[in-house]
Coordinates of C-alpha atoms in Angstrom, one line a residue:
M52 CA 42.5 -82.1 36.4
M53 CA 41.2 -78.6 36.7
T54 CA 37.9 -78.0 38.5
T55 CA 36.3 -74.6 39.0
P56 CA 35.8 -74.0 42.8
T57 CA 33.2 -71.3 42.3
S58 CA 29.9 -70.8 40.6
D59 CA 30.9 -67.6 38.9
P60 CA 34.3 -68.1 37.3
I61 CA 36.1 -65.7 35.0
G62 CA 39.3 -66.0 32.9
A63 CA 40.7 -69.5 32.4
A64 CA 38.0 -71.1 34.6
W65 CA 35.3 -69.5 32.5
L66 CA 36.9 -70.8 29.3
I67 CA 37.1 -74.3 30.7
R68 CA 33.4 -74.2 31.6
Y69 CA 32.4 -72.6 28.3
A70 CA 34.2 -75.2 26.2
S71 CA 33.8 -78.2 28.6
I72 CA 37.6 -78.5 28.6
E73 CA 39.4 -81.1 30.7
L74 CA 43.0 -80.2 31.4
V75 CA 45.9 -82.4 32.4
S76 CA 48.1 -79.6 33.4
P77 CA 47.0 -77.5 36.4
L78 CA 45.9 -73.9 36.5
Y79 CA 48.1 -72.0 39.0
V80 CA 45.8 -69.1 39.2
S81 CA 42.0 -69.3 39.2
S82 CA 39.7 -66.3 39.2
S83 CA 36.1 -65.6 40.0
I84 CA 33.6 -62.8 40.8
A85 CA 32.6 -62.5 44.5
G86 CA 31.2 -59.9 46.9
R87 CA 34.6 -58.6 47.9
R88 CA 38.2 -58.7 46.6
Q89 CA 40.2 -61.4 48.2
T90 CA 43.1 -63.8 47.4
Y91 CA 43.8 -67.2 49.0
K92 CA 45.9 -70.2 48.2
E93 CA 44.6 -73.8 48.3
D94 CA 46.3 -76.9 46.9
N95 CA 49.0 -74.8 45.2
V96 CA 46.4 -72.8 43.3
I97 CA 46.1 -69.0 43.9
H98 CA 42.4 -68.1 43.9
N99 CA 41.6 -64.5 43.1
A100 CA 38.1 -63.2 43.8
Y101 CA 37.2 -59.9 42.1
Q102 CA 34.3 -57.6 42.6
E103 CA 31.6 -57.2 40.0
T104 CA 33.3 -54.2 38.3
A105 CA 36.2 -56.5 37.2
R106 CA 33.9 -58.9 35.3
P107 CA 34.9 -59.3 31.7
L108 CA 32.3 -59.3 28.9
D109 CA 30.6 -62.6 28.4
T110 CA 32.8 -63.5 25.4
V111 CA 35.6 -65.9 24.7
I112 CA 37.9 -63.0 23.7
A113 CA 37.2 -61.0 26.8
H114 CA 38.0 -64.0 29.1
L115 CA 41.1 -64.8 27.0
Q116 CA 42.4 -61.3 27.5
F117 CA 41.7 -61.6 31.2
H118 CA 43.6 -64.9 31.3
M119 CA 46.6 -63.4 29.5
R120 CA 46.6 -60.3 31.7
H121 CA 45.9 -61.6 35.2
E122 CA 46.6 -65.3 35.2
V123 CA 49.4 -67.7 34.2
L124 CA 49.0 -68.5 30.5
N125 CA 48.3 -72.1 29.9
L126 CA 49.2 -73.4 26.5
E127 CA 47.3 -76.7 26.9
L128 CA 44.2 -74.7 27.6
L129 CA 44.7 -72.4 24.5
T130 CA 45.3 -75.4 22.3
R131 CA 42.2 -77.3 23.4
L132 CA 40.1 -74.1 23.1
F133 CA 41.3 -73.3 19.6
E134 CA 40.6 -76.8 18.5
Q135 CA 37.0 -76.1 19.3
I136 CA 36.4 -72.5 18.3
G137 CA 38.7 -72.3 15.3
A138 CA 40.4 -69.1 14.0
D139 CA 37.5 -66.8 13.4
E140 CA 37.3 -65.1 16.8
V141 CA 41.0 -64.5 17.1
Q142 CA 41.1 -63.2 13.6
A143 CA 38.2 -60.8 14.4
W144 CA 40.0 -59.7 17.5
V145 CA 43.3 -58.8 15.8
N146 CA 41.4 -57.1 12.9
H147 CA 39.6 -54.9 15.5
E148 CA 42.7 -54.2 17.5
P149 CA 45.6 -54.4 15.1
T150 CA 47.9 -52.5 17.4
G151 CA 46.8 -54.1 20.6
S152 CA 49.4 -56.1 22.4
Y153 CA 47.0 -58.8 23.7
A154 CA 45.4 -59.3 20.3
R155 CA 48.8 -59.6 18.5
R156 CA 50.1 -62.0 21.2
M157 CA 47.0 -64.2 20.8
A158 CA 47.3 -64.1 17.0
F159 CA 50.9 -65.2 17.2
L160 CA 50.1 -67.9 19.7
Y161 CA 47.2 -69.2 17.6
E162 CA 49.5 -69.6 14.6
W163 CA 52.3 -71.1 16.7
L164 CA 50.0 -73.6 18.5
M165 CA 47.8 -74.6 15.6
D166 CA 50.3 -74.4 12.7
Q167 CA 47.7 -72.4 10.8
Q168 CA 48.2 -68.9 9.5
L169 CA 45.8 -65.9 10.1
A170 CA 45.5 -62.9 7.9
V171 CA 47.7 -60.0 9.1
P172 CA 45.8 -56.7 9.1
S173 CA 47.4 -54.1 6.8
N174 CA 47.4 -51.5 9.6
L175 CA 49.0 -53.8 12.2
G176 CA 51.5 -52.0 14.5
G177 CA 52.7 -51.4 18.0
N178 CA 55.9 -52.1 19.9
Y179 CA 57.3 -55.6 20.2
V180 CA 56.0 -57.5 23.2
D181 CA 56.9 -60.8 24.7
A182 CA 54.8 -63.8 23.7
L183 CA 55.0 -65.1 27.3
D184 CA 55.3 -63.2 30.6
T185 CA 58.9 -63.8 31.8
K186 CA 57.9 -63.0 35.3
K187 CA 55.4 -65.8 35.4
L188 CA 56.9 -68.5 33.2
V189 CA 60.3 -69.9 32.3
T190 CA 61.0 -68.6 28.8
S191 CA 63.9 -68.6 26.3
S192 CA 67.2 -67.0 27.4
P193 CA 67.5 -63.4 26.1
T194 CA 70.0 -64.3 23.4
Q195 CA 67.6 -67.0 22.1
V196 CA 64.5 -64.8 21.7
I197 CA 63.4 -64.5 18.1
K198 CA 61.9 -61.3 16.7
N199 CA 58.6 -62.2 14.9
A200 CA 58.1 -59.3 12.5
R201 CA 54.8 -60.8 11.3
W202 CA 53.0 -59.9 14.6
R203 CA 55.7 -57.7 16.2
I204 CA 56.2 -60.3 18.9
N205 CA 59.3 -61.5 20.8
D206 CA 59.0 -65.2 20.4
N207 CA 60.4 -66.4 23.8
L208 CA 58.8 -69.8 23.9
A209 CA 61.4 -72.3 25.2
G210 CA 60.6 -75.1 22.8
T211 CA 58.6 -75.9 19.7
R212 CA 54.9 -76.4 19.1
H213 CA 55.6 -80.1 19.4
F214 CA 57.1 -79.8 22.9
C215 CA 57.3 -76.8 25.2
P216 CA 57.0 -77.6 28.9
Q217 CA 55.0 -75.4 31.3
L218 CA 57.3 -74.1 34.1
V219 CA 55.5 -71.7 36.4
K220 CA 57.6 -69.3 38.5
T221 CA 55.9 -69.9 41.8
E222 CA 57.7 -68.9 45.0
S223 CA 58.6 -72.4 45.8
F224 CA 59.7 -73.1 42.2
T225 CA 62.0 -70.1 42.1
Q226 CA 63.6 -71.1 45.4
A227 CA 64.1 -74.7 44.2
A228 CA 65.6 -73.5 40.9
A229 CA 68.1 -71.4 42.7
L230 CA 69.7 -74.3 44.6
D231 CA 73.4 -73.6 44.4
I232 CA 74.7 -77.1 43.6
A233 CA 78.2 -76.0 42.8
T234 CA 78.7 -74.3 46.1
M235 CA 77.3 -77.3 48.0
V236 CA 79.8 -79.6 46.3
D237 CA 82.6 -77.1 46.9
K238 CA 81.8 -77.3 50.6
L239 CA 82.2 -81.1 50.5
N240 CA 85.5 -80.6 48.7
A241 CA 86.7 -78.2 51.4
E242 CA 85.7 -80.5 54.2
F243 CA 87.0 -83.8 52.8
G244 CA 89.5 -82.8 50.1
Q245 CA 89.4 -83.5 46.4
D246 CA 91.1 -86.9 46.6
L247 CA 88.6 -88.3 49.1
L248 CA 85.7 -86.8 47.2
M249 CA 86.9 -88.4 44.0
R250 CA 87.2 -91.8 45.6
A251 CA 83.7 -91.4 47.0
S252 CA 82.5 -90.5 43.5
V253 CA 83.9 -93.7 42.0
W254 CA 82.1 -95.8 44.6
M255 CA 78.9 -93.8 44.3
T256 CA 78.9 -94.3 40.6
L257 CA 78.7 -98.1 41.1
R258 CA 76.0 -97.7 43.8
E259 CA 74.1 -95.3 41.5
S260 CA 74.1 -98.0 38.8
K261 CA 72.9 -100.7 41.2
A262 CA 70.2 -98.4 42.6
S263 CA 69.0 -97.6 39.0
F264 CA 68.4 -101.3 38.4
T265 CA 66.8 -101.7 41.9
I266 CA 64.2 -99.1 40.9
E267 CA 63.3 -101.3 37.9
G268 CA 63.3 -104.4 40.1
E269 CA 66.6 -105.8 38.8
G270 CA 69.0 -105.0 41.6
K271 CA 71.0 -108.3 41.4
E272 CA 72.1 -108.0 37.8
L273 CA 75.8 -107.5 38.6
K274 CA 77.2 -107.5 35.0
R275 CA 74.5 -105.1 33.9
I276 CA 75.1 -102.9 36.9
E277 CA 78.8 -102.7 36.2
R278 CA 78.1 -102.0 32.5
F279 CA 75.8 -99.1 33.3
A280 CA 78.3 -97.7 35.9
D281 CA 81.0 -97.8 33.2
V282 CA 78.6 -95.9 30.8
M283 CA 78.0 -93.2 33.4
A284 CA 81.7 -92.8 34.1
R285 CA 82.6 -92.5 30.4
R286 CA 79.7 -90.7 28.9
T287 CA 78.3 -88.3 31.5
G288 CA 78.6 -84.8 30.1
K289 CA 80.6 -85.9 27.1
S290 CA 79.9 -85.1 23.4
D291 CA 76.4 -83.8 22.5
I292 CA 73.5 -84.3 24.8
P293 CA 72.0 -87.7 23.8
L294 CA 68.6 -86.6 22.5
D295 CA 69.1 -87.1 18.8
P296 CA 68.3 -90.5 17.3
E297 CA 71.9 -91.5 16.6
S298 CA 73.2 -90.6 20.0
L299 CA 70.3 -92.3 21.7
A300 CA 70.8 -95.5 19.8
E301 CA 74.4 -95.6 20.7
L302 CA 73.7 -94.9 24.4
Q303 CA 71.0 -97.5 24.5
Q304 CA 73.2 -100.1 23.0
E305 CA 76.0 -99.4 25.5
I306 CA 73.5 -99.6 28.4
L307 CA 71.7 -102.7 27.3
G308 CA 74.6 -104.6 25.8
S309 CA 74.3 -107.4 23.3
K310 CA 72.2 -109.8 25.3
T311 CA 68.8 -108.2 24.9
V312 CA 65.6 -109.0 23.1
I313 CA 65.9 -105.6 21.5
Q314 CA 66.7 -106.2 17.8
Q315 CA 66.8 -102.5 16.8
Y316 CA 68.4 -99.9 18.9
G317 CA 67.3 -96.3 19.0
I318 CA 63.9 -94.6 18.5
R319 CA 61.1 -97.1 19.0
Q320 CA 58.6 -97.8 16.2
S321 CA 56.1 -99.5 18.4
P322 CA 53.7 -98.4 21.1
V323 CA 54.8 -98.4 24.7
F324 CA 53.1 -98.2 28.1
V325 CA 54.1 -98.5 31.7
S326 CA 52.2 -101.1 33.7
H327 CA 52.2 -103.9 36.2
T328 CA 50.3 -107.2 36.1
Q329 CA 47.7 -107.9 38.8
V330 CA 48.8 -111.4 39.5
N331 CA 45.5 -112.7 41.1
A332 CA 43.4 -111.3 38.3
F333 CA 45.9 -111.8 35.5
K334 CA 45.1 -108.2 34.5
E335 CA 47.4 -105.5 33.1
I336 CA 47.2 -102.3 35.1
V337 CA 48.3 -99.5 32.9
H338 CA 49.9 -96.5 34.6
Y339 CA 51.0 -94.5 31.6
I340 CA 50.8 -94.6 27.8
A341 CA 53.6 -92.8 26.0
P342 CA 53.2 -90.8 22.8
P343 CA 52.8 -92.7 19.5
A344 CA 56.1 -93.7 17.8
D345 CA 55.3 -91.3 14.9
D346 CA 55.4 -88.3 17.4
I347 CA 58.7 -89.1 19.1
A348 CA 61.1 -87.4 16.7
D349 CA 59.2 -84.1 16.9
K350 CA 59.0 -84.2 20.6
L351 CA 62.7 -85.0 21.1
A352 CA 63.4 -82.1 18.7
G353 CA 61.3 -79.9 20.9
L354 CA 63.2 -81.1 24.0
Q355 CA 66.5 -80.3 22.2
A356 CA 65.1 -76.9 21.4
F357 CA 64.3 -76.3 25.0
M358 CA 67.8 -77.2 26.0
K359 CA 69.2 -74.8 23.4
K360 CA 66.9 -72.0 24.2
T361 CA 67.5 -72.1 27.9
E362 CA 71.3 -72.2 27.8
G363 CA 72.7 -70.2 30.7
Q364 CA 69.6 -70.6 32.9
S365 CA 69.3 -72.7 36.0
A366 CA 71.0 -76.1 35.6
L367 CA 68.5 -77.6 37.9
I368 CA 65.6 -76.6 35.7
R369 CA 67.3 -77.9 32.6
S370 CA 68.3 -81.1 34.3
A371 CA 64.7 -81.7 35.6
V372 CA 63.1 -81.0 32.2
A373 CA 65.6 -83.1 30.2
S374 CA 65.2 -86.1 32.5
F375 CA 61.5 -86.1 33.2
A376 CA 60.4 -85.0 29.7
F377 CA 62.5 -87.9 28.4
V378 CA 60.8 -90.5 30.6
Y379 CA 57.3 -89.1 29.6
I380 CA 58.2 -89.2 25.9
H381 CA 59.6 -92.7 26.5
P382 CA 61.4 -92.8 23.1
L383 CA 63.0 -96.2 23.5
A384 CA 61.6 -99.8 23.5
D385 CA 63.8 -100.5 26.6
G386 CA 66.2 -98.5 28.9
N387 CA 64.1 -95.3 29.2
G388 CA 64.3 -95.3 33.0
R389 CA 68.1 -95.6 33.1
V390 CA 68.6 -92.9 30.4
H391 CA 66.1 -90.7 32.3
R392 CA 68.2 -90.9 35.5
F393 CA 71.5 -90.7 33.5
L394 CA 70.3 -87.3 32.0
I395 CA 70.1 -85.7 35.5
N396 CA 73.9 -86.0 36.0
D397 CA 74.6 -85.5 32.3
V398 CA 73.0 -82.0 32.2
L399 CA 74.4 -80.9 35.6
R400 CA 77.9 -81.8 34.4
R401 CA 77.3 -80.1 31.0
D402 CA 76.2 -77.0 32.8
R403 CA 79.4 -77.2 35.0
V404 CA 77.7 -77.3 38.4
I405 CA 79.3 -80.7 39.0
H406 CA 82.6 -81.8 37.6
E407 CA 84.2 -85.1 36.6
P408 CA 84.3 -87.7 38.1
I409 CA 81.4 -86.8 40.5
I410 CA 78.2 -88.6 39.9
L411 CA 75.3 -87.6 42.2
P412 CA 73.7 -90.9 43.5
I413 CA 70.2 -89.9 42.5
S414 CA 68.9 -93.4 42.0
Q415 CA 70.4 -94.5 45.3
A416 CA 68.5 -91.7 47.1
I417 CA 65.2 -92.8 45.3
A418 CA 65.7 -96.4 46.1
E419 CA 66.9 -96.0 49.7
H420 CA 63.6 -96.1 51.5
P421 CA 60.0 -96.9 50.5
S422 CA 59.0 -93.3 51.3
D423 CA 61.6 -92.1 48.9
R424 CA 60.4 -94.4 46.1
Y425 CA 56.8 -93.3 46.9
A426 CA 57.8 -89.6 46.4
Y427 CA 59.4 -90.5 43.1
D428 CA 56.4 -92.4 41.9
K429 CA 54.1 -89.6 43.1
I430 CA 56.0 -87.0 41.0
L431 CA 55.7 -89.2 37.9
D432 CA 52.0 -89.5 38.7
S433 CA 51.5 -85.7 38.6
V434 CA 51.4 -86.0 34.8
S435 CA 50.5 -89.7 34.2
V436 CA 47.4 -89.9 36.5
P437 CA 45.4 -87.0 35.0
L438 CA 46.5 -88.0 31.5
M439 CA 45.4 -91.6 32.0
T440 CA 42.1 -90.3 33.4
Q441 CA 41.3 -88.7 30.1
I442 CA 42.0 -91.8 28.0
R443 CA 41.0 -94.6 30.4
D444 CA 38.0 -95.6 28.1
H445 CA 40.0 -95.2 24.9
Y446 CA 42.4 -98.1 24.9
D447 CA 42.3 -101.9 25.2
F448 CA 44.3 -105.0 24.4
D449 CA 43.7 -107.1 21.3
K450 CA 43.8 -110.9 21.6
Q451 CA 46.6 -111.1 19.0
A452 CA 49.8 -109.1 19.3
V453 CA 51.2 -107.2 16.3
T454 CA 54.8 -107.2 15.3
Y455 CA 56.0 -103.7 14.6
P456 CA 58.9 -102.6 12.3
D457 CA 61.3 -102.5 15.3
C458 CA 60.4 -106.2 15.9
I459 CA 58.6 -105.4 19.1
R460 CA 55.3 -107.3 19.6
S461 CA 52.4 -105.5 21.3
N462 CA 48.7 -106.0 21.6
L463 CA 48.0 -102.4 22.8
N464 CA 45.2 -100.8 20.9
F465 CA 45.2 -97.0 21.3
T466 CA 44.0 -94.8 18.5
S467 CA 42.8 -91.8 20.4
S468 CA 46.2 -90.1 21.1
H469 CA 44.7 -86.8 19.8
L470 CA 42.8 -86.5 23.1
V471 CA 46.0 -86.0 25.1
Q472 CA 48.4 -84.5 22.5
P473 CA 48.1 -81.0 24.1
A474 CA 49.1 -82.5 27.4
W475 CA 52.1 -84.3 25.9
R476 CA 53.1 -81.1 24.1
F477 CA 52.8 -78.7 27.0
M478 CA 53.2 -80.9 30.0
D479 CA 53.6 -79.1 33.4
L480 CA 57.0 -79.9 34.9
T481 CA 56.9 -77.3 37.6
P482 CA 56.6 -79.8 40.5
H483 CA 59.4 -81.9 38.9
V484 CA 61.9 -79.1 39.3
Q485 CA 60.9 -78.7 43.0
Y486 CA 61.2 -82.4 43.5
L487 CA 64.6 -82.7 41.9
S488 CA 65.9 -79.7 43.9
A489 CA 65.0 -81.3 47.2
L490 CA 66.4 -84.6 46.1
I491 CA 69.7 -83.2 45.0
A492 CA 70.0 -81.2 48.3
H493 CA 69.4 -84.5 50.2
V494 CA 71.9 -86.3 48.0
I495 CA 74.7 -83.8 48.5
E496 CA 74.1 -83.0 52.2
K497 CA 73.4 -86.5 53.3
E498 CA 74.4 -89.3 50.9
M499 CA 77.6 -87.8 49.6
H500 CA 78.6 -86.4 53.0
Q501 CA 78.0 -89.8 54.7
E502 CA 80.0 -91.6 52.0
S503 CA 82.9 -89.2 52.2
Q504 CA 82.8 -89.4 56.0
Y505 CA 82.8 -93.2 55.9
L506 CA 85.8 -93.3 53.6
R507 CA 87.7 -90.9 55.8
Q508 CA 86.9 -93.0 58.9
H509 CA 87.8 -96.2 56.9
D510 CA 91.2 -94.7 56.0
H511 CA 91.8 -93.9 59.6
A512 CA 90.8 -97.3 60.8
R513 CA 92.9 -99.0 58.2
R514 CA 96.0 -97.1 59.2
A515 CA 95.4 -97.8 62.9
I516 CA 94.9 -101.5 62.3
K517 CA 98.1 -101.7 60.4
E518 CA 99.9 -100.1 63.4
I519 CA 98.8 -103.1 65.4
V520 CA 99.7 -105.7 62.8
E521 CA 101.4 -104.9 59.5
M522 CA 99.3 -106.2 56.6
P523 CA 98.2 -105.5 53.1
N524 CA 95.4 -102.9 52.7
S525 CA 93.1 -105.6 51.4
Y526 CA 93.4 -107.6 54.6
A527 CA 92.7 -104.5 56.7
D528 CA 89.7 -103.6 54.5
R529 CA 88.2 -107.1 54.9
I530 CA 88.7 -107.0 58.7
I531 CA 87.0 -103.6 59.0
R532 CA 84.1 -104.7 56.8
S533 CA 83.6 -107.9 58.8
M534 CA 83.6 -106.0 62.1
L535 CA 81.1 -103.5 60.9
Q536 CA 78.8 -106.1 59.3
N537 CA 79.0 -108.7 62.1
K538 CA 78.8 -106.1 65.0
G539 CA 82.2 -107.2 66.3
A540 CA 81.6 -110.9 66.2
K541 CA 84.7 -112.9 65.1
S542 CA 83.8 -115.2 62.2
N543 CA 85.6 -118.6 61.9
K544 CA 86.2 -118.1 58.3
L545 CA 88.0 -114.8 58.9
V546 CA 90.2 -116.4 61.5
K547 CA 90.9 -119.3 59.2
D548 CA 92.0 -116.9 56.5
Y549 CA 93.9 -114.7 58.9
P550 CA 95.3 -116.9 61.7
F551 CA 96.8 -113.9 63.6
L552 CA 93.2 -112.9 64.5
A553 CA 92.9 -116.0 66.8
N554 CA 94.8 -113.9 69.3
D555 CA 92.0 -112.2 71.3
T556 CA 94.2 -109.3 72.4
V557 CA 95.0 -108.5 68.7
W558 CA 91.3 -108.8 67.8
D559 CA 90.1 -106.7 70.8
D560 CA 92.7 -104.0 70.0
M561 CA 91.6 -103.8 66.4
F562 CA 88.0 -103.8 67.3
S563 CA 88.5 -101.0 69.8
V564 CA 90.1 -99.0 67.0
V565 CA 87.1 -99.6 64.7
V566 CA 84.6 -98.7 67.4
Q567 CA 86.4 -95.5 68.2
T568 CA 86.9 -94.5 64.5
F569 CA 83.2 -95.2 63.6
K570 CA 81.8 -94.0 66.9
D571 CA 79.2 -91.7 65.3
G572 CA 77.4 -94.8 63.9
A573 CA 78.8 -97.6 66.0
D574 CA 76.3 -97.9 68.8
D575 CA 75.5 -101.4 67.7
L576 CA 79.1 -102.4 67.6
D577 CA 79.8 -102.1 71.3
R578 CA 79.7 -105.5 72.9

């Protein structure tokens, strides 16, 4: 994904060129040597040009130190570099500078990333320093930082070596993460009242379920929609976050029900990929291949570690990471998309920025317009497209499918997962936080506001209609719905069921009430 825009790179860009590294995650800062000192931003990358006096020595260690000091540390880059150069250069560095903070940090990171120990110099010393720069990256909450006495390092990595997402504190990221969801919901509550907002939430839960199926092309599956709505209402924010194998199996079973081809609930034991079939060519177009089944447990444990280590931080960051990391790990044979979108509300409620029974209609907002669905697909592509670019020549489909231990049959042949393991382990979810922040702001300020406004107008119209003719609420609701859907045209079936509507004066009086009540959106009603 990363390309060096200059002919004289330094820091990370130099290391990429030196080792012929291809990254999936982006560099947020790129450095080079030029005639004068300047900084400019292009395609979300800050380019820093330095004068000749700032040039590091022409060695891996010198450029690593420059990367640590002046750029945003990229764990995928370090992993891919260490896979090529081994331990000798880092060992020599820390032997030469046993009290140096950069040498000790890099020695710690080498061991953490590669799961291989270096020799600790007998004269190692120096003050404890953070492994990652907290001003540049999201790290563990202060109470979760671990003192590593071996290298005198504050281990503040928010995850494990198997999964630790990159979250870069750009200006736009920081603004997005600071979205005050609780205050926004409180404003709705103040405007419409708790009772009305709760009623809107019940309706939005069903709509959220339907929209989640619509995203997956199954928007007419009524029983499944109702089942998922029930699961959201009962399970959101309850018990432990469903990221362990047992909880996931239970949640998957509740979502899918008993009528499914899945014979074994829980963590898959088979390969999985996201694709569509090109009908004319009868060709499978693969959009994303998920990590192998053997890696899932470790990656989910890393995601659980992230959630534990970031307790007390932005609920929006935590919600975005839980949900999007889950969909990239794709731990289930079926139901990953629904659990992914379920986790957004689940984490927000756990972190107490939304309260029961409110369910933010995230899926509804995604499925509402083609442009919204495009934006959702594009954010998923930010990881999947560069990842698939690296492995496009390393997978194929066998003629015969294999039956795996979970009874899933697949003919995917992909044995080169090592090529993208660093990308799965340290995926960049910075843009996903920004995307979710904008989406939630839209959901609360538009979707939930409009739904609450509609219910308030509907209540007013119902009361006014019952002043004209006394009737059960269900009659009034059906009349209002018919008038809105048919733009005021009187249907014969409605008159047959409710003969009192044959009186034109009664109908006109009721219609006038509906038009007046829904006047903000009733231009098409006026006959």
